[in-house]
Amino acid sequence: MDDNFPVEQRIDARFELKRKDFELDINFAAPGKGVSAIFGPSGSGKTTLLRCIAGLEKPDSAHFTINGQCWHDAHKSLAVHRRPMAYVFQEASLFPHLNVRENMAYGWRRIAKDQRKIHFDDVTTWLGLEALLEHQPQQLSGGQRQRVAIARALLTSPQLLLMDEPLASLDANGKAEILPYLESLCRELSIPVLYVSHSPEEVQQLADYLILLEQGRVVAAGELNTLLTDPLLAISHFEDAAAVLEANVIGHDKEFHLTSLAFDHAQVSVSYNGLPLGHKARLRICARDVSLALVQPQQISISNSFPVKVVSIDPDRDPSQMLVRCEIGGQHLLSRITRRSVHLLKIEVGKNVYAQVKSVALMK
Amino acid sequence: MDLSQLDLQPVWLTLKLASITTLLLLCVATPLAWWLANTRWRYRQVINALVALPLVLPPTVLGFYLLLLLGPKGWVGQLTESLGIGVLPFTFSGLVIASVIYSLPFAVQPIQNAFAAIGKRPLEVAATLRASPWDRFISVALPLAKPGLITGAVLGFAHTLGEFGVVLMIGGNIPGQTQVLSVAIFDHVESYEYAAAHVLAAGMLGFSFLVLLTLYWRTGQRPLERV
């Protein structure tokens, strides 16, 4: 448990709830800003946890404080409509008897004027809803509905945004439509977001902090990079396990159509993207795309390679493979290589090696 | 018989009775239906069964017990008397009370079904958007249950128009006070005034058919789609 945040910038949650065939016993702390993803397989209690936080579920015992404010403890429990949060449900759940404008205004009208920090027109423009305001929900596509639902939630100027798999009910087109909005939302919003998901890609793309749930319990909570590369956690053994690293855009190469990014003393190139210099980007590096070499690789087609230090070596699910966790400038990445290579190259904890990265995905 | 001399008073009395009954029905049935649709009380089925009783009981049974209850020796009768209202049987007010009880299931059931069909989600959404419980009921539950409310009102109205047994038991046959259409028709038939009976009966047949047709026409339209 990571308690390194001061109370006034922290979310503290503890919930116990017993149902006939399900038990929730949750205890975690998360930073009071940024996106914390609640990740776990279906049935692990993610949605129930979010509903407890919103007050939609009645836990047997609860304690919830956010940035110094208590919403729920042994003595009091704020009613749902008194909690300064917004909830985006898995299905857009627009009110069918109201048009888009009225749906968006539903919560907004119920907020005192001086509490409205997010403005109607700004949200409309930002989510591209100008042309849809007079439409009925039935006339909208799945992606459009979810955009309206997000706008409606934001317009309550919440102090905490709860999102329950807002992409899960959408098809691939709908997902692609919403994801960029979610990204800029998470990046620009100053309020904390708790984002429930069972999709590793969404988590890698959006989260800063990760809370892992299994069978109603918190398995681990911590920084995204730390948890994604923790060999003790199941998530690092997924077929497409990947590390997410922060890097800065440092240059563009027009001739070869490349953009260079740096993290610590390492440098990687990705396909040209026109991001401004100094932009903080997020790189996703799959464990299976990272191979290790004892000397600086030369005369090969892979151009992304940099020195790293081995921090741990653990058996993978596949008995022929090992999972090697490497460190570079305080961030970690994973390399999945064969047990034989580990043996032949005498790779051991503490050794300095070169990571060769076959493919790097720039996420934002 | 000269039809121009036909006494239309029972028609107006019937419409007045049905209108007042419908208004009262909506006031009683809506909260009752809301409670029945949402309660998890283990004995709620007892209430459901009680509300549905008029559907299966002969109107005379209901009328008989209402007569006893509202009469000078019944609890309600003693209460109304001590309040200075007098006893209710054989008055218009008594008729209204009996009609409300008799038509209750026709109003409660469609409204209850409409509330149940809304499901929890829209109300939860409203709660997360800062709406208090009362606000949620007014701004979400009622508008979404509108088709059910209309059906309940129309059925309650139409059913009140058509009642006979309860009216006879509790209201009797006092022209201008408790003599409603169905009773007037019965009267005409008993006195062999078939022409007058025909006019009233055919009018009622046509009117009831129109009411039901309008209702089915409306509810046959695509209901609000859930999104």
XYZ file of C-alpha atoms in Angstrom:
591
model
C 0.000 0.000 0.000
C 1.342 3.335 -1.077
C 0.572 6.005 1.493
C 3.079 8.522 0.223
C 0.526 11.190 -0.517
C -0.502 13.856 1.995
C -4.073 13.470 3.256
C -5.364 16.548 1.463
C -4.184 15.137 -1.874
C -5.240 11.581 -1.409
C -8.132 9.217 -1.899
C -8.561 6.754 0.958
C -11.008 3.949 0.437
C -12.026 1.055 2.613
C -15.154 -0.970 1.920
C -16.496 -4.240 3.198
C -19.543 -5.743 1.650
C -20.974 -9.250 1.790
C -23.476 -10.541 -0.734
C -24.820 -14.055 -1.185
C -22.136 -15.140 -3.656
C -19.689 -12.278 -3.488
C -17.494 -10.574 -0.984
C -15.769 -7.238 -1.303
C -12.975 -6.315 1.071
C -11.216 -3.272 -0.276
C -8.570 -1.051 1.168
C -6.436 1.316 -0.858
C -5.022 4.794 -1.108
C -4.596 6.610 -4.395
C -3.313 10.032 -5.405
C -5.877 12.828 -5.265
C -5.202 13.805 -8.862
C -4.632 12.105 -12.172
C -6.160 8.908 -13.425
C -6.217 5.855 -11.202
C -7.320 2.764 -13.068
C -9.170 0.053 -11.194
C -8.196 -3.015 -13.144
C -9.165 -6.635 -12.793
C -10.953 -9.549 -14.440
C -14.738 -9.488 -14.680
C -16.324 -10.441 -11.394
C -13.444 -9.018 -9.377
C -15.669 -6.310 -7.885
C -14.547 -3.262 -9.886
C -18.022 -1.978 -10.574
C -19.239 -2.748 -7.062
C -16.293 -0.792 -5.684
C -17.114 2.194 -7.891
C -20.766 1.991 -6.859
C -19.711 1.966 -3.193
C -17.683 5.108 -3.772
C -20.659 6.777 -5.468
C -22.972 5.706 -2.647
C -25.098 3.582 -4.979
C -24.256 0.454 -3.033
C -24.662 0.068 0.711
C -21.518 -1.585 2.087
C -21.499 -3.236 5.511
C -18.690 -0.971 6.563
C -17.062 1.883 4.746
C -14.580 4.678 4.991
C -14.011 7.049 2.123
C -12.192 10.342 2.140
C -11.013 12.356 -0.798
C -8.577 15.240 -0.540
C -9.431 15.721 3.111
C -13.220 15.465 2.724
C -15.051 12.531 4.254
C -17.954 11.093 2.271
C -18.516 7.940 4.210
C -17.428 6.582 7.574
C -18.887 4.811 10.578
C -20.857 7.909 11.570
C -22.124 9.334 8.333
C -22.798 8.464 4.748
C -23.491 11.239 2.258
C -26.517 10.554 0.050
C -25.611 9.905 -3.582
C -26.934 13.267 -4.745
C -24.857 15.086 -2.129
C -21.526 13.583 -3.197
C -19.625 16.027 -5.415
C -18.786 13.358 -7.974
C -19.857 12.418 -11.456
C -20.421 8.901 -12.699
C -20.115 7.720 -16.285
C -21.841 4.373 -16.616
C -20.897 1.591 -18.977
C -23.996 2.273 -21.071
C -24.574 5.952 -21.759
C -27.918 5.753 -19.923
C -29.219 9.007 -21.356
C -32.704 10.010 -20.276
C -34.916 8.948 -23.194
C -37.511 11.641 -22.490
C -34.992 14.475 -22.784
C -33.046 15.671 -25.803
C -29.276 16.015 -25.821
C -29.284 19.581 -24.497
C -31.716 18.710 -21.706
C -29.735 15.613 -20.813
C -26.564 17.683 -20.537
C -28.327 20.365 -18.523
C -29.902 17.899 -16.085
C -27.051 17.907 -13.579
C -25.793 21.366 -14.533
C -29.109 22.980 -13.543
C -28.908 21.296 -10.149
C -25.559 22.877 -9.296
C -25.441 26.272 -7.636
C -24.316 28.924 -10.137
C -21.150 29.781 -8.233
C -20.201 26.073 -8.172
C -20.270 25.721 -11.955
C -16.601 25.590 -12.842
C -17.133 23.839 -16.152
C -19.153 25.775 -18.697
C -21.889 24.444 -20.896
C -20.595 25.874 -24.152
C -17.017 24.784 -23.484
C -18.050 21.198 -22.914
C -20.312 21.260 -25.962
C -17.509 22.469 -28.197
C -14.916 20.290 -26.660
C -16.906 17.085 -27.104
C -18.117 18.154 -30.547
C -21.798 18.160 -29.616
C -22.898 21.493 -31.147
C -24.790 19.861 -33.989
C -26.447 17.271 -31.791
C -27.950 19.452 -29.057
C -31.540 19.241 -30.314
C -31.374 15.532 -31.175
C -33.164 12.839 -29.220
C -30.919 10.178 -27.633
C -32.528 7.522 -29.847
C -31.098 9.268 -32.923
C -27.488 9.042 -31.758
C -24.821 6.421 -32.383
C -23.285 4.588 -29.440
C -20.190 6.786 -29.479
C -22.234 9.983 -29.639
C -24.375 8.869 -26.714
C -21.323 8.172 -24.601
C -19.949 11.619 -25.480
C -23.198 13.176 -24.284
C -23.024 11.093 -21.108
C -19.474 12.310 -20.461
C -20.506 15.912 -21.112
C -23.490 15.517 -18.786
C -21.235 14.149 -16.046
C -18.587 16.869 -16.448
C -21.195 19.628 -16.303
C -21.805 18.890 -12.629
C -18.275 20.271 -12.028
C -17.390 17.189 -9.993
C -14.525 16.865 -7.550
C -14.130 13.228 -8.524
C -14.955 11.565 -11.812
C -15.934 7.901 -11.701
C -15.912 6.029 -14.990
C -17.151 2.473 -15.265
C -15.743 0.973 -18.471
C -17.099 3.811 -20.599
C -15.794 2.098 -23.745
C -16.946 -1.445 -23.027
C -20.360 -1.155 -24.648
C -18.996 0.444 -27.827
C -17.867 -1.211 -31.049
C -14.384 -0.586 -32.442
C -15.505 2.612 -34.198
C -17.122 3.941 -31.066
C -14.015 3.167 -29.021
C -11.800 4.944 -31.512
C -14.189 7.896 -31.419
C -14.192 8.252 -27.624
C -10.633 7.374 -26.666
C -9.039 10.646 -27.843
C -11.631 12.593 -25.834
C -10.905 10.506 -22.757
C -7.198 11.071 -23.205
C -7.404 14.824 -23.398
C -10.008 14.801 -20.638
C -7.733 12.881 -18.314
C -4.786 15.034 -19.257
C -6.464 18.408 -18.889
C -8.875 17.842 -16.055
C -7.486 18.849 -12.695
C -9.803 16.500 -10.828
C -8.987 12.914 -9.937
C -10.493 10.184 -12.093
C -11.189 6.612 -11.014
C -11.406 4.572 -14.181
C -12.675 0.998 -14.092
C -11.435 -1.214 -16.885
C -10.588 -4.756 -17.775
C -8.709 -3.724 -20.910
C -4.908 -3.505 -20.524
C -4.692 -1.161 -23.554
C -7.045 1.389 -21.982
C -5.140 1.241 -18.721
C -1.779 1.652 -20.463
C -3.129 4.581 -22.400
C -4.970 6.480 -19.688
C -3.816 5.566 -16.204
C -1.155 7.139 -14.024
C -1.865 4.948 -11.069
C -3.104 1.398 -10.932
C -5.277 -0.472 -8.451
C -5.417 -4.188 -9.187
C -8.458 -6.125 -8.039
C -8.983 -9.858 -7.816
C -11.932 -11.608 -6.210
C -13.058 -8.554 -4.323
C -9.646 -7.675 -2.928
C -6.901 -5.232 -3.812
C -3.919 -7.254 -5.007
C -1.675 -4.247 -5.513
C -1.825 -0.499 -5.882
C 0.929 1.704 -7.193
C 2.408 3.732 -10.028
C 1.496 2.433 -13.458
C 5.070 1.738 -14.559
C 5.926 -0.070 -11.338
C 2.906 -2.344 -11.348
C 2.876 -3.159 -15.053
C 6.422 -4.478 -14.754
C 6.055 -6.254 -11.421
C 6.836 -9.926 -12.114
C 4.801 -10.991 -9.095
C 1.582 -9.662 -10.656
C -0.444 -11.509 -13.252
C -0.622 -8.451 -15.491
C 3.106 -8.708 -16.282
C 2.587 -12.246 -17.549
C -0.162 -11.444 -20.055
C 0.639 -12.444 -23.624
C 0.847 -8.757 -24.552
C 2.345 -7.566 -21.265
C 3.934 -4.178 -21.770
C 5.689 -1.424 -19.902
C 4.629 2.191 -20.190
C 7.377 4.806 -19.979
C 7.324 8.574 -19.965
C 9.532 10.247 -22.563
C 10.117 13.710 -24.015
C 9.977 14.602 -27.667
C 13.456 15.879 -28.543
C 13.543 16.085 -32.308
C 12.126 15.236 -35.690
C 13.874 13.710 -38.656
C 11.999 14.723 -41.796
C 14.218 12.720 -44.134
C 13.499 9.363 -42.541
C 10.118 10.409 -41.206
C 11.025 9.827 -37.583
C 10.445 11.492 -34.235
C 13.003 11.047 -31.468
C 12.116 10.776 -27.836
C 14.355 10.624 -24.809
C 13.946 9.126 -21.376
C 16.877 9.347 -19.040
C 19.972 8.852 -21.188
C 18.216 6.611 -23.654
C 16.766 7.653 -26.946
C 14.210 5.980 -29.195
C 12.714 6.814 -32.554
C 9.135 6.333 -33.613
C 7.257 7.145 -36.777
C 7.028 10.931 -37.340
C 4.068 12.478 -35.511
C 4.599 16.246 -35.418
C 4.310 16.536 -31.639
C 5.952 19.699 -30.301
C 9.458 19.476 -28.890
C 9.427 18.921 -25.143
C 5.999 17.237 -25.284
C 5.714 14.587 -22.602
C 4.723 11.412 -24.339
C 3.868 7.944 -23.208
C 5.631 4.980 -24.776
C 4.344 1.459 -24.702
C 6.926 -1.280 -25.029
C 5.782 -4.904 -25.160
C 7.815 -7.438 -23.201
C 7.994 -9.733 -26.219
C 9.500 -6.937 -28.355
C 12.476 -6.399 -26.071
C 15.563 -8.556 -26.475
C 18.767 -8.243 -24.469
C 22.381 -8.080 -25.654
C 25.647 -7.990 -23.743
C 27.258 -5.455 -26.052
C 25.844 -2.495 -27.918
C 24.189 -4.089 -30.938
C 25.559 -2.971 -34.286
C 24.797 -3.643 -37.892
C 21.258 -4.751 -37.286
C 18.002 -3.248 -38.470
C 16.705 -2.515 -34.993
C 17.711 1.038 -34.230
C 16.177 1.402 -30.776
C 18.642 0.104 -28.240
C 19.889 1.494 -24.972
C 21.719 0.339 -21.848
C 19.630 -0.968 -18.972
C 20.257 -2.676 -15.664
C 18.683 -6.043 -14.829
C 16.601 -5.824 -11.630
C 14.906 -9.187 -11.547
C 14.599 -12.436 -13.458
C 11.496 -14.556 -13.019
C 9.991 -17.580 -14.727
C 7.200 -16.764 -17.145
C 3.980 -18.738 -17.582
C 5.585 -20.463 -20.551
C 8.321 -22.628 -18.997
C 10.699 -21.904 -21.889
C 10.515 -18.153 -21.245
C 11.824 -15.835 -18.562
C 10.608 -12.393 -17.634
C 13.485 -9.951 -17.120
C 12.734 -6.628 -15.511
C 15.168 -3.875 -16.445
C 15.636 -0.414 -15.063
C 16.534 2.758 -16.851
C 16.529 6.123 -15.086
C 13.995 5.065 -12.447
C 11.562 3.566 -14.949
C 11.184 -0.093 -15.709
C 10.590 -2.188 -18.744
C 10.076 -5.896 -19.283
C 11.861 -8.265 -21.568
C 10.542 -11.715 -22.311
C 13.388 -13.915 -23.508
C 14.031 -17.640 -23.529
C 15.341 -19.433 -20.499
C 18.197 -20.653 -22.698
C 19.252 -17.102 -23.597
C 19.311 -16.139 -19.934
C 21.563 -19.118 -19.329
C 23.843 -18.633 -22.354
C 24.303 -14.884 -21.857
C 24.687 -15.339 -18.085
C 22.124 -12.623 -17.471
C 21.858 -11.981 -13.746
C 20.367 -9.421 -11.415
C 22.506 -6.277 -11.299
C 24.095 -6.845 -14.690
C 24.245 -3.982 -17.201
C 22.981 -5.059 -20.605
C 21.557 -3.490 -23.758
C 17.850 -3.598 -24.464
C 16.922 -3.854 -28.115
C 13.416 -2.779 -28.783
C 11.766 -4.045 -31.930
C 8.727 -1.856 -31.675
C 7.688 1.157 -29.640
C 4.150 2.497 -29.619
C 3.627 6.167 -28.902
C 0.415 6.476 -26.900
C -0.054 10.220 -26.447
C -91.597 7.704 -25.552
C -90.461 11.082 -26.686
C -86.675 10.979 -26.776
C -86.376 14.758 -26.417
C -87.665 14.335 -22.888
C -84.974 11.802 -22.106
C -83.379 12.639 -18.821
C -79.682 13.173 -19.459
C -78.864 13.790 -15.824
C -77.422 10.254 -15.335
C -74.990 10.950 -18.190
C -73.574 14.064 -16.551
C -73.549 12.409 -13.168
C -71.659 9.444 -14.569
C -69.078 11.662 -16.265
C -68.665 13.673 -13.069
C -68.248 10.520 -11.021
C -65.727 9.039 -13.464
C -63.701 12.269 -13.652
C -63.482 12.791 -9.908
C -62.742 9.107 -9.388
C -59.959 9.212 -11.983
C -58.331 12.228 -10.350
C -58.464 10.592 -6.940
C -57.285 7.307 -8.435
C -54.164 8.960 -9.847
C -53.422 10.520 -6.466
C -53.802 7.194 -4.662
C -52.571 4.757 -7.292
C -49.369 6.585 -8.275
C -47.662 6.513 -4.859
C -49.045 3.034 -4.181
C -47.748 1.758 -7.535
C -44.364 3.419 -6.911
C -44.115 1.771 -3.531
C -45.176 -1.635 -4.882
C -42.717 -1.371 -7.764
C -39.790 -0.535 -5.474
C -40.343 -2.130 -2.104
C -38.494 -5.261 -1.132
C -40.804 -5.767 1.824
C -41.431 -9.507 2.075
C -45.194 -9.164 2.471
C -45.656 -6.821 -0.500
C -47.559 -9.585 -2.298
C -50.257 -9.277 0.343
C -50.797 -5.687 -0.730
C -50.640 -6.690 -4.386
C -53.354 -9.291 -3.795
C -55.502 -6.852 -1.813
C -55.304 -4.251 -4.559
C -56.246 -6.869 -7.162
C -59.262 -8.194 -5.224
C -61.864 -6.061 -7.055
C -60.783 -7.793 -10.273
C -62.174 -11.110 -9.101
C -64.798 -10.304 -6.464
C -68.432 -9.951 -7.451
C -69.199 -6.224 -7.105
C -71.939 -7.128 -4.664
C -69.435 -8.541 -2.202
C -67.363 -5.406 -2.312
C -70.461 -3.235 -2.171
C -71.851 -5.168 0.776
C -68.733 -4.740 2.900
C -68.332 -1.116 1.906
C -71.910 -0.570 2.934
C -71.211 -2.063 6.344
C -67.938 -0.176 6.701
C -69.278 3.208 5.645
C -72.671 2.729 7.302
C -73.605 4.173 10.706
C -72.255 1.095 12.511
C -69.008 0.743 10.539
C -65.692 2.264 11.660
C -65.561 4.659 8.792
C -69.211 5.546 9.211
C -68.711 6.357 12.892
C -65.631 8.369 12.019
C -67.389 10.400 9.336
C -70.341 10.941 11.626
C -68.155 12.137 14.486
C -66.454 14.489 12.024
C -69.839 15.903 11.134
C -69.765 14.621 7.554
C -72.594 12.199 8.110
C -72.759 8.679 6.765
C -71.642 8.156 3.193
C -73.759 5.361 1.737
C -76.398 6.606 -0.690
C -74.511 9.856 -1.289
C -72.330 10.953 -4.180
C -69.248 10.997 -1.932
C -69.916 7.414 -0.945
C -70.129 6.545 -4.591
C -66.765 8.201 -5.281
C -65.068 6.269 -2.473
C -66.546 2.985 -3.642
C -65.524 3.711 -7.229
C -61.957 4.519 -6.266
C -61.620 1.224 -4.430
C -63.401 -0.727 -7.120
C -61.276 0.709 -9.958
C -58.004 0.755 -8.034
C -56.411 -2.315 -9.680
C -57.164 -0.929 -13.135
C -55.102 2.150 -12.338
C -52.419 0.627 -10.093
C -51.356 -2.223 -12.329
C -50.406 -0.305 -15.490
C -48.679 2.385 -13.423
C -46.830 -0.196 -11.346
C -45.685 -1.999 -14.496
C -44.531 1.284 -15.993
C -42.496 2.146 -12.893
C -40.992 -1.339 -12.785
C -40.052 -1.124 -16.469
C -37.989 2.016 -15.871
C -35.494 -0.026 -13.892
C -32.977 1.348 -11.429
C -30.529 2.867 -13.855
C -32.229 6.136 -14.882
C -32.876 6.928 -11.229
C -29.295 6.118 -10.263
C -28.074 8.347 -13.067
C -30.306 11.135 -11.811
C -28.942 10.651 -8.287
C -25.358 10.974 -9.518
C -26.480 14.169 -11.265
C -27.486 15.660 -7.896
C -31.221 14.981 -7.992
C -32.794 14.309 -4.581
C -35.203 11.342 -4.254
C -38.288 13.551 -4.721
C -36.647 15.364 -7.631
C -35.828 11.998 -9.262
C -39.427 10.886 -8.906
C -40.774 14.062 -10.502
C -38.142 14.614 -13.186
C -37.398 11.025 -14.208
C -39.851 8.440 -12.884
C -43.083 10.264 -13.722
C -42.143 11.308 -17.275
C -40.820 7.834 -18.077
C -43.954 6.215 -16.660
C -46.249 8.578 -18.574
C -47.690 5.904 -20.895
C -48.534 3.791 -17.852
C -50.109 6.757 -16.078
C -52.266 7.507 -19.109
C -53.306 3.870 -19.429
C -54.115 3.718 -15.718
C -56.181 6.893 -15.876
C -58.106 5.831 -18.972
C -58.811 2.342 -17.663
C -59.861 3.745 -14.287
C -62.153 6.224 -16.023
C -63.663 3.650 -18.367
C -64.119 1.110 -15.633
C -65.902 3.626 -13.408
C -68.264 4.434 -16.272
C -69.213 0.810 -16.484
C -69.723 -0.151 -12.855
C -73.140 -1.301 -11.751
C -73.167 -3.679 -8.836
C -71.122 -1.600 -6.427
C -73.060 1.517 -7.379
C -76.342 -0.156 -6.707
C -75.186 -1.483 -3.352
C -73.583 1.685 -2.053
C -75.326 4.423 -4.001
C -78.785 3.138 -4.636
C -80.792 4.844 -7.315
C -81.336 8.469 -6.295
C -81.791 10.625 -9.410
C -79.309 13.484 -9.533
C -77.298 12.078 -6.677
C -76.426 8.480 -7.236
C -78.337 7.434 -10.321
C -75.568 6.798 -12.829
C -75.909 5.581 -16.416
C -75.752 1.874 -15.795
C -78.441 2.118 -13.136
C -80.596 4.370 -15.313
C -80.411 1.852 -18.153
C -81.450 -0.904 -15.784
C -84.359 1.265 -14.658
C -85.492 1.917 -18.225
C -85.346 -1.752 -19.081
C -87.332 -2.683 -16.005
C -90.010 -0.196 -16.998
C -90.013 -1.472 -20.612
C -88.639 1.860 -21.888
C -86.480 0.129 -24.442
C -85.991 3.177 -26.654
C -84.517 5.201 -23.820
C -82.442 2.239 -22.715
C -81.168 1.919 -26.288
C -80.037 5.524 -26.515
C -78.116 5.380 -23.278
C -76.738 1.887 -23.842
C -75.638 2.531 -27.416
C -74.082 5.842 -26.390
C -72.158 4.108 -23.689
C -71.092 1.299 -25.986
C -69.783 3.736 -28.566
C -68.078 5.945 -26.006
C -66.348 3.069 -24.222
C -65.197 1.654 -27.526
C -63.739 5.014 -28.539
C -61.934 5.375 -25.225
C -60.370 1.952 -25.493
C -59.521 2.419 -29.160
C -57.721 5.681 -28.392
C -55.864 3.966 -25.593
C -54.696 1.023 -27.677
C -53.842 3.346 -30.529
C -51.608 5.358 -28.242
C -49.898 2.519 -26.422
C -49.504 0.636 -29.686
C -47.070 3.329 -30.779
C -43.441 2.575 -30.218
C -42.713 3.189 -26.563
C -39.754 5.297 -25.517
C -36.635 3.447 -26.474
C -34.156 2.758 -23.702
C -30.702 4.108 -24.339
